[in-house]
Short mmCIF file of C-alpha atoms and ligand atoms in Angstrom, two decimals:
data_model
loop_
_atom_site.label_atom_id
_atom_site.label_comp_id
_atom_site.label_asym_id
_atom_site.label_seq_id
_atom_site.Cartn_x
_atom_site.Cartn_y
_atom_site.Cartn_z
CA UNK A 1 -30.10 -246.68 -89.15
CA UNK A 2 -26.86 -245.82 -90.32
CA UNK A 3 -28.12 -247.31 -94.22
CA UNK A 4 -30.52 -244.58 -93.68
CA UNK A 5 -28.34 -242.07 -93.16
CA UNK A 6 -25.53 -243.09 -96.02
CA UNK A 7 -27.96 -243.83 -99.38
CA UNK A 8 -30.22 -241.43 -100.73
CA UNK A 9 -32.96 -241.28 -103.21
CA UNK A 10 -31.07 -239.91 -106.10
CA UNK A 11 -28.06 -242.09 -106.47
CA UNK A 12 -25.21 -240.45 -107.65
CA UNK A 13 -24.80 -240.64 -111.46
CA UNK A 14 -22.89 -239.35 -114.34
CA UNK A 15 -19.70 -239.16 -112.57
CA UNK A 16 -16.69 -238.75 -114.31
CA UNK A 17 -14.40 -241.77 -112.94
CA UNK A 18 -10.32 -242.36 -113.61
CA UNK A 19 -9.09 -245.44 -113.61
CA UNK A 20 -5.43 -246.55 -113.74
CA UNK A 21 -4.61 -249.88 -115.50
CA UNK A 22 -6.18 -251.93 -117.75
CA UNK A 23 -5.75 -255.35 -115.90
CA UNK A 24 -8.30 -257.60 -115.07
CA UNK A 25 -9.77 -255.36 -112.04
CA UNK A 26 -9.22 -251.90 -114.32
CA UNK A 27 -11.59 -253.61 -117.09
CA UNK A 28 -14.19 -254.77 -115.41
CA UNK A 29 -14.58 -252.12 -112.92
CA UNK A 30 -14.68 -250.01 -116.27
CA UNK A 31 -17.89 -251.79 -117.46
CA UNK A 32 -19.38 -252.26 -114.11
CA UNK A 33 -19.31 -248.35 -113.57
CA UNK A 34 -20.19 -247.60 -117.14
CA UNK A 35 -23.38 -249.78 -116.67
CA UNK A 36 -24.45 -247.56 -113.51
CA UNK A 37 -23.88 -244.51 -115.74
CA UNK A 38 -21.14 -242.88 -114.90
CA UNK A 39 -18.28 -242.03 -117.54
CA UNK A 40 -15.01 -243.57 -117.26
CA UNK A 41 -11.58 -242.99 -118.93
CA UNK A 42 -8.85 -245.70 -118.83
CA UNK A 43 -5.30 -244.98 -118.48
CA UNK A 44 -3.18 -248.07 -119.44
CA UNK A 45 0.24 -247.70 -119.54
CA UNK A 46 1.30 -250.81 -122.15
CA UNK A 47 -0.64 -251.67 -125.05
CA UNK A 48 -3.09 -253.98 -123.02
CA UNK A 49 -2.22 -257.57 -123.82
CA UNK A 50 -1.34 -260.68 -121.30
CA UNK A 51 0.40 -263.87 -121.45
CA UNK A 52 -1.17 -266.83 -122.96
CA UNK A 53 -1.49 -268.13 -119.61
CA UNK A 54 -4.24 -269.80 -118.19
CA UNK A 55 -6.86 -268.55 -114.94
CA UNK A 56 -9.25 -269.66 -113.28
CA UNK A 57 -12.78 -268.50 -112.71
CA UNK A 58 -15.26 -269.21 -110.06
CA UNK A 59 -18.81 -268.51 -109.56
CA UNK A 60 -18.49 -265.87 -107.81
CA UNK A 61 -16.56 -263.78 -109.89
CA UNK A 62 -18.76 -265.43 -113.20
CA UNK A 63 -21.42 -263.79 -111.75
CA UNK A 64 -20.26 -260.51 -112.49
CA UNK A 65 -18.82 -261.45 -116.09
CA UNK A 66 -21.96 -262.72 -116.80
CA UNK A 67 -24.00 -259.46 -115.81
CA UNK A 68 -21.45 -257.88 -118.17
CA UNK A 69 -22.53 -260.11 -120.74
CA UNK A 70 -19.57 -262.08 -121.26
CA UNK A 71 -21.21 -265.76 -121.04
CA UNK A 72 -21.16 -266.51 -124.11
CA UNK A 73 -17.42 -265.02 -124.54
CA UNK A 74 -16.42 -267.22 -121.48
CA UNK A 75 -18.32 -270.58 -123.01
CA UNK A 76 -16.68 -270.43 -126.07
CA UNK A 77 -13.11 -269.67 -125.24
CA UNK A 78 -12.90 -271.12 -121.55
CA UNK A 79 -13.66 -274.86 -120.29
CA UNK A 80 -16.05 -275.93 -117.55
CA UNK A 81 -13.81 -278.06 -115.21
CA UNK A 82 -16.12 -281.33 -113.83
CA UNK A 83 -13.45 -281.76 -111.02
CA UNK A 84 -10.46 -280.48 -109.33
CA UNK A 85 -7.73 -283.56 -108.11
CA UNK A 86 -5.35 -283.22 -105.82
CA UNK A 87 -2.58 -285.47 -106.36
CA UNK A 88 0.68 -287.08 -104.54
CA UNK A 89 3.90 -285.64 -106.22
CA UNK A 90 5.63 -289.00 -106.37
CA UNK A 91 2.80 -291.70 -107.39
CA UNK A 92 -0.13 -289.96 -108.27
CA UNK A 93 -2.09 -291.86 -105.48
CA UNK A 94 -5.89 -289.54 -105.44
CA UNK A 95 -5.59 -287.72 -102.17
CA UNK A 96 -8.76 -285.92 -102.39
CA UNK A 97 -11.36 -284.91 -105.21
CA UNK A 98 -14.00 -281.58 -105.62
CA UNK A 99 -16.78 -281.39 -107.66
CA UNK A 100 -16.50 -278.43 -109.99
CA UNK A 101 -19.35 -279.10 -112.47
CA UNK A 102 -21.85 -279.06 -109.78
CA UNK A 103 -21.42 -275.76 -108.89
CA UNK A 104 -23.59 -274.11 -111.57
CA UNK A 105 -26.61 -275.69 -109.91
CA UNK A 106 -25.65 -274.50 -106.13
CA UNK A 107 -24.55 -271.25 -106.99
CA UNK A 108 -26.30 -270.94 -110.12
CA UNK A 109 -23.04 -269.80 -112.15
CA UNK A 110 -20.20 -272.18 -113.29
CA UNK A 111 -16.42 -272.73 -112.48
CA UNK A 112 -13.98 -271.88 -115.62
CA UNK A 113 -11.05 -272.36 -117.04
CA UNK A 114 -9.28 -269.62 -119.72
CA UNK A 115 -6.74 -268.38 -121.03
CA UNK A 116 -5.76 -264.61 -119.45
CA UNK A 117 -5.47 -263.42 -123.10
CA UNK A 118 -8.70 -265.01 -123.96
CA UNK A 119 -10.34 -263.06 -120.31
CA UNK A 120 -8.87 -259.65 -121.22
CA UNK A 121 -9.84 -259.92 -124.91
CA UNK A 122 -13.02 -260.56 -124.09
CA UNK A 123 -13.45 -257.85 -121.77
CA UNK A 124 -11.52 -255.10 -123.75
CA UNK A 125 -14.30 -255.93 -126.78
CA UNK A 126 -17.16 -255.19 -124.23
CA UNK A 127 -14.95 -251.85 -123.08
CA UNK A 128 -14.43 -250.96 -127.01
CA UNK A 129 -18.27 -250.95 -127.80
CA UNK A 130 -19.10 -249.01 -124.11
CA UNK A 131 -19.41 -245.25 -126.01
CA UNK A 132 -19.22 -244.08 -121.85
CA UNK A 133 -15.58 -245.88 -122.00
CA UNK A 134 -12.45 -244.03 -123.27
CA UNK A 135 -9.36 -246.10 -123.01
CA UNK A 136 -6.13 -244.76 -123.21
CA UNK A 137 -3.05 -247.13 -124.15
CA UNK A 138 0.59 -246.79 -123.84
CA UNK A 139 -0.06 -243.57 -121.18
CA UNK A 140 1.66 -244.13 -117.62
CA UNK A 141 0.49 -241.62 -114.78
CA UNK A 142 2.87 -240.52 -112.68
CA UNK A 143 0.95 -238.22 -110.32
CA UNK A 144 -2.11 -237.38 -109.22
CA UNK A 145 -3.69 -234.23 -107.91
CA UNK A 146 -6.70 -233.94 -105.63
CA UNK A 147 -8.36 -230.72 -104.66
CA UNK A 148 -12.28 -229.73 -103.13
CA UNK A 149 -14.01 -230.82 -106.34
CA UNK A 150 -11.92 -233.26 -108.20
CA UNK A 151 -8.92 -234.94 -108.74
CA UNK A 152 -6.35 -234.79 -112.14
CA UNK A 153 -3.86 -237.31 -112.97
CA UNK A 154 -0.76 -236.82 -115.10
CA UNK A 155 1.90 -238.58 -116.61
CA UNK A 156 3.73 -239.40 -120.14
CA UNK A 157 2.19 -235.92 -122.25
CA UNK A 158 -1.15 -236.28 -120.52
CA UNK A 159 -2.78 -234.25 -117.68
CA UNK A 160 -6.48 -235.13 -117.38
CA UNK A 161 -9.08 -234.15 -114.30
CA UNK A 162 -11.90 -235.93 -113.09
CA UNK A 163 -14.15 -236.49 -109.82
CA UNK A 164 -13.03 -239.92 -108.78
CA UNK A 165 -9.53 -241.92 -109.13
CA UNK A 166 -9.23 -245.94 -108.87
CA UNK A 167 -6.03 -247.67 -108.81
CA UNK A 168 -6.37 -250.85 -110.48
CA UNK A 169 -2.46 -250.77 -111.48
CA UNK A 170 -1.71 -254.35 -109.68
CA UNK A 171 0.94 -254.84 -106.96
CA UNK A 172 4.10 -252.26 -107.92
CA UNK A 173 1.02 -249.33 -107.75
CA UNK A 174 1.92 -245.90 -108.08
CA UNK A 175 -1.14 -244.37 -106.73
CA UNK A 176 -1.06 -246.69 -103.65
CA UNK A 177 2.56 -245.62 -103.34
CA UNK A 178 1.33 -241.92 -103.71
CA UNK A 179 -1.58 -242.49 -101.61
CA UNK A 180 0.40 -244.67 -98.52
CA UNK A 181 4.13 -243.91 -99.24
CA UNK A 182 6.87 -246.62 -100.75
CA UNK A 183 6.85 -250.29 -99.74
CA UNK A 184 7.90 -253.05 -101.74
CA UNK A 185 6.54 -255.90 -102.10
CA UNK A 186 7.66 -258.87 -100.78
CA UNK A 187 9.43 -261.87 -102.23
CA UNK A 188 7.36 -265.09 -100.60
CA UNK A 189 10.01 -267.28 -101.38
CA UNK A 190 8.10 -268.93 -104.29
CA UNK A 191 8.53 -268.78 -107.85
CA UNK A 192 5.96 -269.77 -110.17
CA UNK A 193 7.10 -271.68 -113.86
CA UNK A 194 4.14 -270.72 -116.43
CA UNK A 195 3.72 -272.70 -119.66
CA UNK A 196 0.95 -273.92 -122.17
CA UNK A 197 1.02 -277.11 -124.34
CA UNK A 198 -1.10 -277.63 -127.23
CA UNK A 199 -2.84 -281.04 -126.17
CA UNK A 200 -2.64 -282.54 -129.97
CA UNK A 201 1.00 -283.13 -128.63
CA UNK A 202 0.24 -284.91 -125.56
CA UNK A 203 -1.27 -288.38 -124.80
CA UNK A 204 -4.69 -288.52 -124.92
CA UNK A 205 -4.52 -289.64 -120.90
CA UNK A 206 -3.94 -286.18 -120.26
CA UNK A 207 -7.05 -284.92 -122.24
CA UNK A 208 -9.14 -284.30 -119.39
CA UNK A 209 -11.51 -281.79 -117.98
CA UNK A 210 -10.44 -281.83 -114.56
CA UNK A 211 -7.88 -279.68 -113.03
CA UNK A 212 -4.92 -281.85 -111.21
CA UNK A 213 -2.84 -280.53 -108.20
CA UNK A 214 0.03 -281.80 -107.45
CA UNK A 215 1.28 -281.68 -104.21
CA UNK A 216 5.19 -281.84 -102.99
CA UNK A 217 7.82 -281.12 -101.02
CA UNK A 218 8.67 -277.38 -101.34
CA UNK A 219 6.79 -277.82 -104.65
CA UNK A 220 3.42 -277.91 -106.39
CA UNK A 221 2.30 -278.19 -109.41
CA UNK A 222 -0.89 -277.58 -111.17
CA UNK A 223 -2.53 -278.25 -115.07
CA UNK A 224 -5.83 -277.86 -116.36
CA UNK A 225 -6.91 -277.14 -119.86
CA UNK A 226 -7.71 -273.54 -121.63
CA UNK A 227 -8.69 -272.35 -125.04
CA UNK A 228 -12.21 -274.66 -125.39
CA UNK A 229 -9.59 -277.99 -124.29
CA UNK A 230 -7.24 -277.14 -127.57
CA UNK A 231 -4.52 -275.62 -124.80
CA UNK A 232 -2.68 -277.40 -121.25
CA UNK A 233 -2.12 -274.58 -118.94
CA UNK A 234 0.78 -276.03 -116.56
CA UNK A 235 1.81 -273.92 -113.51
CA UNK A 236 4.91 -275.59 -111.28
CA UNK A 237 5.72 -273.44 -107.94
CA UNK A 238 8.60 -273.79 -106.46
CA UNK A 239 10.18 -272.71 -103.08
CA UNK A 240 13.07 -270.95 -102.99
CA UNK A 241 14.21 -268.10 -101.07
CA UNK A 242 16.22 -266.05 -103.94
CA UNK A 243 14.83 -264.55 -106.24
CA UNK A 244 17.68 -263.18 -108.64
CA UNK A 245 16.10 -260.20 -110.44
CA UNK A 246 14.19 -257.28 -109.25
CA UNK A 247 11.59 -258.32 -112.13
CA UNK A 248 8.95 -259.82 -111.51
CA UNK A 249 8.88 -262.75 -114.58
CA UNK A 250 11.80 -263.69 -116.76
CA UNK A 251 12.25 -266.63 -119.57
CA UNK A 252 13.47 -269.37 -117.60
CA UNK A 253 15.64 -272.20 -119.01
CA UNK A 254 13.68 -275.45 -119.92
CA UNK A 255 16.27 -277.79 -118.28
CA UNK A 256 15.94 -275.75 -115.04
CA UNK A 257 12.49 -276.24 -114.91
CA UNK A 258 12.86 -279.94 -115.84
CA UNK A 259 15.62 -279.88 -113.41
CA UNK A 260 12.88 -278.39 -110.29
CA UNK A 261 11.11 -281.51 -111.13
CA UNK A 262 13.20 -284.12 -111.97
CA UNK A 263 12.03 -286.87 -109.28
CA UNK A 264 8.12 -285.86 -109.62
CA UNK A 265 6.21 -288.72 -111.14
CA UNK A 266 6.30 -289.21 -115.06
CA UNK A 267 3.21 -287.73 -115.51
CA UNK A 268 4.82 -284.56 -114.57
CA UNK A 269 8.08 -284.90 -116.60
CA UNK A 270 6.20 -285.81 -119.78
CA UNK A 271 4.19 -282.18 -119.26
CA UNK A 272 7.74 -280.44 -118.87
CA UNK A 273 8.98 -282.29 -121.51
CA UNK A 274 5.94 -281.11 -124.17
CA UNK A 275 6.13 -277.25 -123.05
CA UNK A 276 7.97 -275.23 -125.54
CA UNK A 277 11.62 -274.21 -124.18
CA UNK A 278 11.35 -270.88 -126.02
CA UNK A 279 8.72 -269.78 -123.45
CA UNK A 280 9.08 -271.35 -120.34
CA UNK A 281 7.86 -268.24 -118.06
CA UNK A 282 9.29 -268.11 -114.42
CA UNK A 283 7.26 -265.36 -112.37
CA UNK A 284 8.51 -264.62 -108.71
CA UNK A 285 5.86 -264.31 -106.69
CA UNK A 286 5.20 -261.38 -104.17
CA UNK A 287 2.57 -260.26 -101.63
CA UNK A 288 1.76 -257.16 -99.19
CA UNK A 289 0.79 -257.75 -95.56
CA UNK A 290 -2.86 -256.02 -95.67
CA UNK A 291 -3.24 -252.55 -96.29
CA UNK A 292 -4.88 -250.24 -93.23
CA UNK A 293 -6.75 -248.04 -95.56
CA UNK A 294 -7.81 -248.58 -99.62
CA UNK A 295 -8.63 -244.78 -99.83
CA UNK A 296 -7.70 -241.38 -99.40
CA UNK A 297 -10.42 -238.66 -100.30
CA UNK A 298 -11.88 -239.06 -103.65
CA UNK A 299 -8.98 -242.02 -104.57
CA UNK A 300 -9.15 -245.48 -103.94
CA UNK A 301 -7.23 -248.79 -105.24
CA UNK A 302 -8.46 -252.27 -106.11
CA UNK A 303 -7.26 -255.53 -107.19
CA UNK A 304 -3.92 -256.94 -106.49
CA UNK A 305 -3.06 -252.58 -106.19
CA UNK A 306 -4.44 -253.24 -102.72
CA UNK A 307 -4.19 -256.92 -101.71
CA UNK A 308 -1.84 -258.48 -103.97
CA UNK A 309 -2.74 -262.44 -103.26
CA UNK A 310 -0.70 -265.47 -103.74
CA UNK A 311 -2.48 -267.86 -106.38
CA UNK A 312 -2.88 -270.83 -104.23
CA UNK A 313 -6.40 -270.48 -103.81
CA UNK A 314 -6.59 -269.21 -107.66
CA UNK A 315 -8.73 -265.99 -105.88
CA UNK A 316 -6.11 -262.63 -106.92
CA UNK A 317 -8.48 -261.89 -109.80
CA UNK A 318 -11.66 -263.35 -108.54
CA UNK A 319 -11.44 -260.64 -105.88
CA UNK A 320 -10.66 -258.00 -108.26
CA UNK A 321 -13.32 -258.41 -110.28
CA UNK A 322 -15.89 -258.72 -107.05
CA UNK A 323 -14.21 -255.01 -106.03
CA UNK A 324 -15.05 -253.88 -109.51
CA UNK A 325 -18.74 -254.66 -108.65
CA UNK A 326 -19.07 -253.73 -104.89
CA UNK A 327 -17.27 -250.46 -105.90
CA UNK A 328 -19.70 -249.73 -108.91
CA UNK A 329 -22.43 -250.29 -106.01
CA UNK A 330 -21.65 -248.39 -103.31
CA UNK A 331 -20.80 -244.86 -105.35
CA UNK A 332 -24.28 -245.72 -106.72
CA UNK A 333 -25.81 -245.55 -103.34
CA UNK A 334 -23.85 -243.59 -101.63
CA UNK A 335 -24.49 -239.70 -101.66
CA UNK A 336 -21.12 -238.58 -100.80
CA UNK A 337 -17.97 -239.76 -102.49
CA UNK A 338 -16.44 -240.35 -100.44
CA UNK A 339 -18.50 -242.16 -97.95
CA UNK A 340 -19.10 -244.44 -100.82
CA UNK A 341 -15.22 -245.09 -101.34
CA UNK A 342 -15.38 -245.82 -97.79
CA UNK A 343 -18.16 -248.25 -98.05
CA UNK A 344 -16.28 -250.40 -100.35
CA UNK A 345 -13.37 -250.57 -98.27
CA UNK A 346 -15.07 -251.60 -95.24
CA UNK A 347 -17.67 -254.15 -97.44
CA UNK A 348 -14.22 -255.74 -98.66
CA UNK A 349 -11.59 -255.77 -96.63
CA UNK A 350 -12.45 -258.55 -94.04
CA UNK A 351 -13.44 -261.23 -97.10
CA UNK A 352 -9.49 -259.95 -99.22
CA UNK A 353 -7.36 -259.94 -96.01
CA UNK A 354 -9.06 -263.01 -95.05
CA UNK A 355 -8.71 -264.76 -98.77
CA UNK A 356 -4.68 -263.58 -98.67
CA UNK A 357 -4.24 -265.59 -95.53
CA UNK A 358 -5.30 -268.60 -96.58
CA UNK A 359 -3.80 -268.56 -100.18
CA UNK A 360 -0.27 -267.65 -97.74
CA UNK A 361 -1.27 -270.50 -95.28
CA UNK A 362 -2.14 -272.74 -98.48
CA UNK A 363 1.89 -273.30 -99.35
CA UNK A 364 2.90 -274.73 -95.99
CA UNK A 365 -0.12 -277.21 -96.51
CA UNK A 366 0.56 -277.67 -100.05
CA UNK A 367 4.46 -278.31 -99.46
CA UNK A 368 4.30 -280.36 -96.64
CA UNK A 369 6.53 -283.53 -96.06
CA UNK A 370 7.54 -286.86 -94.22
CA UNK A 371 5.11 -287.49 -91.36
CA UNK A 372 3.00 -284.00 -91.92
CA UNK A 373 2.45 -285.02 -95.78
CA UNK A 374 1.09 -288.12 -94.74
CA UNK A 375 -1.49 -286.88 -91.91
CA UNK A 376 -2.22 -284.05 -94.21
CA UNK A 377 -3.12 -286.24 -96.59
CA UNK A 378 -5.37 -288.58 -94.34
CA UNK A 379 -7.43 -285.35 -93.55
CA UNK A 380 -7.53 -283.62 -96.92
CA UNK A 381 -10.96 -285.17 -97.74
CA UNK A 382 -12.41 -284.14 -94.79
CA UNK A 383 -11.47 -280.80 -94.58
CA UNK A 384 -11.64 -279.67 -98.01
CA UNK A 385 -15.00 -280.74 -98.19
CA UNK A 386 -17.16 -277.81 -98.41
CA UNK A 387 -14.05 -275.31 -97.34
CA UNK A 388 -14.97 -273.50 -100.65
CA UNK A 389 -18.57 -272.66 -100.00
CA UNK A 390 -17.92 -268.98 -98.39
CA UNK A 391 -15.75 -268.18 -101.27
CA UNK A 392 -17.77 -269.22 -103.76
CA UNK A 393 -21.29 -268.49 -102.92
CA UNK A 394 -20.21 -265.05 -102.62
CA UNK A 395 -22.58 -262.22 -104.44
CA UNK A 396 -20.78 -259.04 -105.05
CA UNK A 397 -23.47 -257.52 -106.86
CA UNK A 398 -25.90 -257.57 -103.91
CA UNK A 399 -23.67 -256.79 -101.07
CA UNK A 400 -23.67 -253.22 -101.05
C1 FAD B 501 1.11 -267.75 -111.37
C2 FAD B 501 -0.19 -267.01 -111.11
C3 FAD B 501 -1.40 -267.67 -111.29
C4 FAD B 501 -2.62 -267.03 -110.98
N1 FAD B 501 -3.79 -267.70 -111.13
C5 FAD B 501 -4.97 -267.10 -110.78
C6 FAD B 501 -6.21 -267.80 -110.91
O1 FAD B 501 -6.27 -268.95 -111.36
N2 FAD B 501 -7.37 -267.16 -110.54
C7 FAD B 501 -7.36 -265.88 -110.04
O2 FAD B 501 -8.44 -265.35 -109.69
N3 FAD B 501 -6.18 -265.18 -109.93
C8 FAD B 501 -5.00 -265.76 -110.27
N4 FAD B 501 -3.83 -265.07 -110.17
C9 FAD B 501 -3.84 -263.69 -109.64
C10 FAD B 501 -4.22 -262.69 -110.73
O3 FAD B 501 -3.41 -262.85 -111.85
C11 FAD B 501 -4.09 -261.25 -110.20
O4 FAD B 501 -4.66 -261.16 -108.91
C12 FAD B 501 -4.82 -260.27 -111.14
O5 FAD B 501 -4.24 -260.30 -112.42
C13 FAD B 501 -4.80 -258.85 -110.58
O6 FAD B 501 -5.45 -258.00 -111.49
P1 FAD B 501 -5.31 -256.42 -111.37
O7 FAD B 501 -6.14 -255.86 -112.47
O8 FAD B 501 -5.59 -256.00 -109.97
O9 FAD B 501 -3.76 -256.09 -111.61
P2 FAD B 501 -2.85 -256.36 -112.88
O10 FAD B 501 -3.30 -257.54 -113.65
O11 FAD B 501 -1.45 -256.36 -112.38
O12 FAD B 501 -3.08 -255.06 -113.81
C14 FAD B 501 -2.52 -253.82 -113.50
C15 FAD B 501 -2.46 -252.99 -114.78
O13 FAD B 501 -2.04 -251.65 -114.43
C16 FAD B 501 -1.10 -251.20 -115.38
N5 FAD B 501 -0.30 -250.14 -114.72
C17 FAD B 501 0.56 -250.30 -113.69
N6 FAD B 501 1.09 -249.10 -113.34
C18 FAD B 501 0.55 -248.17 -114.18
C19 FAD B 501 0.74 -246.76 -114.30
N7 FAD B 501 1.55 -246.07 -113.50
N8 FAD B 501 0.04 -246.10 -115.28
C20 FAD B 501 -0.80 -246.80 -116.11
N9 FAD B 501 -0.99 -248.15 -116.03
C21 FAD B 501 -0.32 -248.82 -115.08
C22 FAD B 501 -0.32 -252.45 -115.75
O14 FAD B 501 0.33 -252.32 -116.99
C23 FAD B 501 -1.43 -253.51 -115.79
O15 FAD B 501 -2.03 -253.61 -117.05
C24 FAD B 501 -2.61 -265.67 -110.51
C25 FAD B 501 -1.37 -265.00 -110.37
C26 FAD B 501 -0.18 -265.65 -110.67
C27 FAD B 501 1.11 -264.90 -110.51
#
């Protein structure tokens, strides 16, 4: 009944949309709202680039890179993992294995590795050939207006007015802060060492395509490769309860991150030893407690603008890119704009908050020692075994 009453026979089309930030979530919901019609302008407020650091994709945010076209992008700059290990910290002993490779036959799309440089490139061609797509770089909006018909944004020299504004501009977001009022972020007592090694310098042991987690005491520490298996992408978290800057990355010193791992297994110190000490990225990492409301009238955010999640379930941009589709979707269907806006919010909200808790819960389990560790360990197999499934067989282009 109430499906009835929301969609319409004459979708909504040719809307003019504004989105702030060119991140993963601003791109794609770009396309995905370009390919319903609509006209979109990007405001980005750097040039658009991203660290040569590596992501990972699963099928159920695939699915919507495919339907953008971007499979054959994604096969020939990303890898297709055949496994993820999980690892003990001190002597490597296999606590528990998932098949990766299999995926593309149960969910009919497959599990990837990239590089976030390769990702954004790939999408930012697709936006550049979209003639509905204007993107605007190096322009930061500061406000935004709404009134009865529309909504303007304006910033650095620019004033512009359109009929629907999405926030895709990540955790520090203005327009939620406009929207919701200041909060910070907070600092999860984790900090996150980023590097990449070219794997001609490495052993060949270590030329794999699985993805190995390590897991520790306070620590973790993950590597898989990116680039088509030319690139290691090594991530090495770390608890700590200061966080020294009020940025949010910083060049870190090689021997300190040597140092955070100096009794891990050699395996580990050989991968520290091979990363480049000129670029040895340390990222603190923050989160939001979940947000009551996405929207406000004819604004609304997405991605990590409206639930910022840690990357221990590797799921912060998989669910910005499924928001990019649901929210392409629902202002299809929807006749009022707002309704739609509130469609999305309520189609999302339970699967995010739900995916934020268990990447939080995910560091206690992953950090774990003594006695815990070792029952932890005895489980793993067990309970990891299909834990995945919900998250995964996930289809963001139908749920609306
Ligand atoms: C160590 C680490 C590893 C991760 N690994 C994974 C993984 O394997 N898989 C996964 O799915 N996720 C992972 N994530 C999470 C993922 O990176 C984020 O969830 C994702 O990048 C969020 O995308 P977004 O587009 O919402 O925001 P962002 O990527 O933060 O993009 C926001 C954009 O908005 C722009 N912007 C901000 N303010 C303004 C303004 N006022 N005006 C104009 N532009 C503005 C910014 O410049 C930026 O380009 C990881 C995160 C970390 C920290």
């Amino acid at each position: 009944m109430l499906l009835l009453v929301i969609f319409r026979h004459n979708p909504m089309r040719n809307l003019k949309v504004l989105i702030v930030g060119a991140g993963i979530g601003g791109l794609t919901s770009a396309l995905c709202l370009a390919g319903k019609g609509h006209s979109v302008t990007i405001l980005e407020q750097s040039d658009v680039d991203d660290s040569g650091a590596g992501i990972q994709l699963s099928p159920n945010c695939s699915r919507v890179l495919y339907h953008l076209g971007l499979e054959d992008g994604l096969s020939l700059n990303g890898c297709q993992p055949e496994a993820a290990e999980i690892r003990d910290w001190k002597s490597s002993e296999l606590i528990a294995s998932s098949p990766l490779g299999t995926l593309r036959q149960l969910t009919g799309f497959p599990y990837y590795h990239i590089g976030r440089d390769d990702l954004i490139r790939l999408l930012l061609e697709k936006v550049i050939e979209e003639p509905l797509i204007e993107l605007r770089r190096n322009t930061r909006v500061v406000k935004f207006v709404q009134y009865s018909t529309g909504v303007s944004v304006s910033g650095d020299d620019i004033e512009i007015s359109g009929d629907v504004l999405l926030g895709a501009d990540g955790i520090h977001s203005r327009i939620k802060q406009l929207l919701f009022g200041e909060r910070k972020p907070r600092f999860t007592g984790n900090y996150a060492w980023r590097a990449t090694i070219p794997v001609e310098k490495l052993p060949s042991e270590f030329i794999t395509p699985v993805a190995k987690l390590w897991w520790g005491p306070k620590k973790h520490f993950v590597h898989y490769p990116i680039k088509h298996g030319k690139y290691l992408n090594c991530v090495g978290i770390v608890e700590n309860k200061k966080w020294g800057t009020e940025e949010w990355t910083a060049i870190g010193e090689h021997k300190e991150f040597l140092r955070d791992f100096e009794n891990w297994h050699e395996d580990i110190i050989t991968l520290i030893e091979h990363t480049n000490p000129l670029a040895c990225y340390k990222w603190g990492l923050f989160d939001r407690y979940p947000l009551t409301s996405w929207s406000g009238g004819r604004v609304a955010l997405l991605g990590d603008a409206c639930h910022p999640t840690l990357p221990f379930l590797a799921q912060g941009a998989a669910m910005a890119i499924e928001d990019a589709a649901v929210i392409a979707d629902c202002l299809e269907r929807c006749e009022e704009l707002e309704i739609g806006l509130k469609l999305y919010e309520s189609l999302r909200k339970k699967r995010t908050t739900r995916i934020q808790f268990i990447s939080r819960q995910n560091a206690n389990i992953f950090h774990m020692s003594g006695l815990l560790a070792k029952l932890r360990n005895k489980l793993a197999p067990i309970i990891l075994r299909d834990r995945m499934h919900w998250i995964y067989n996930y289809d963001p282009l139908s749920v609306a």
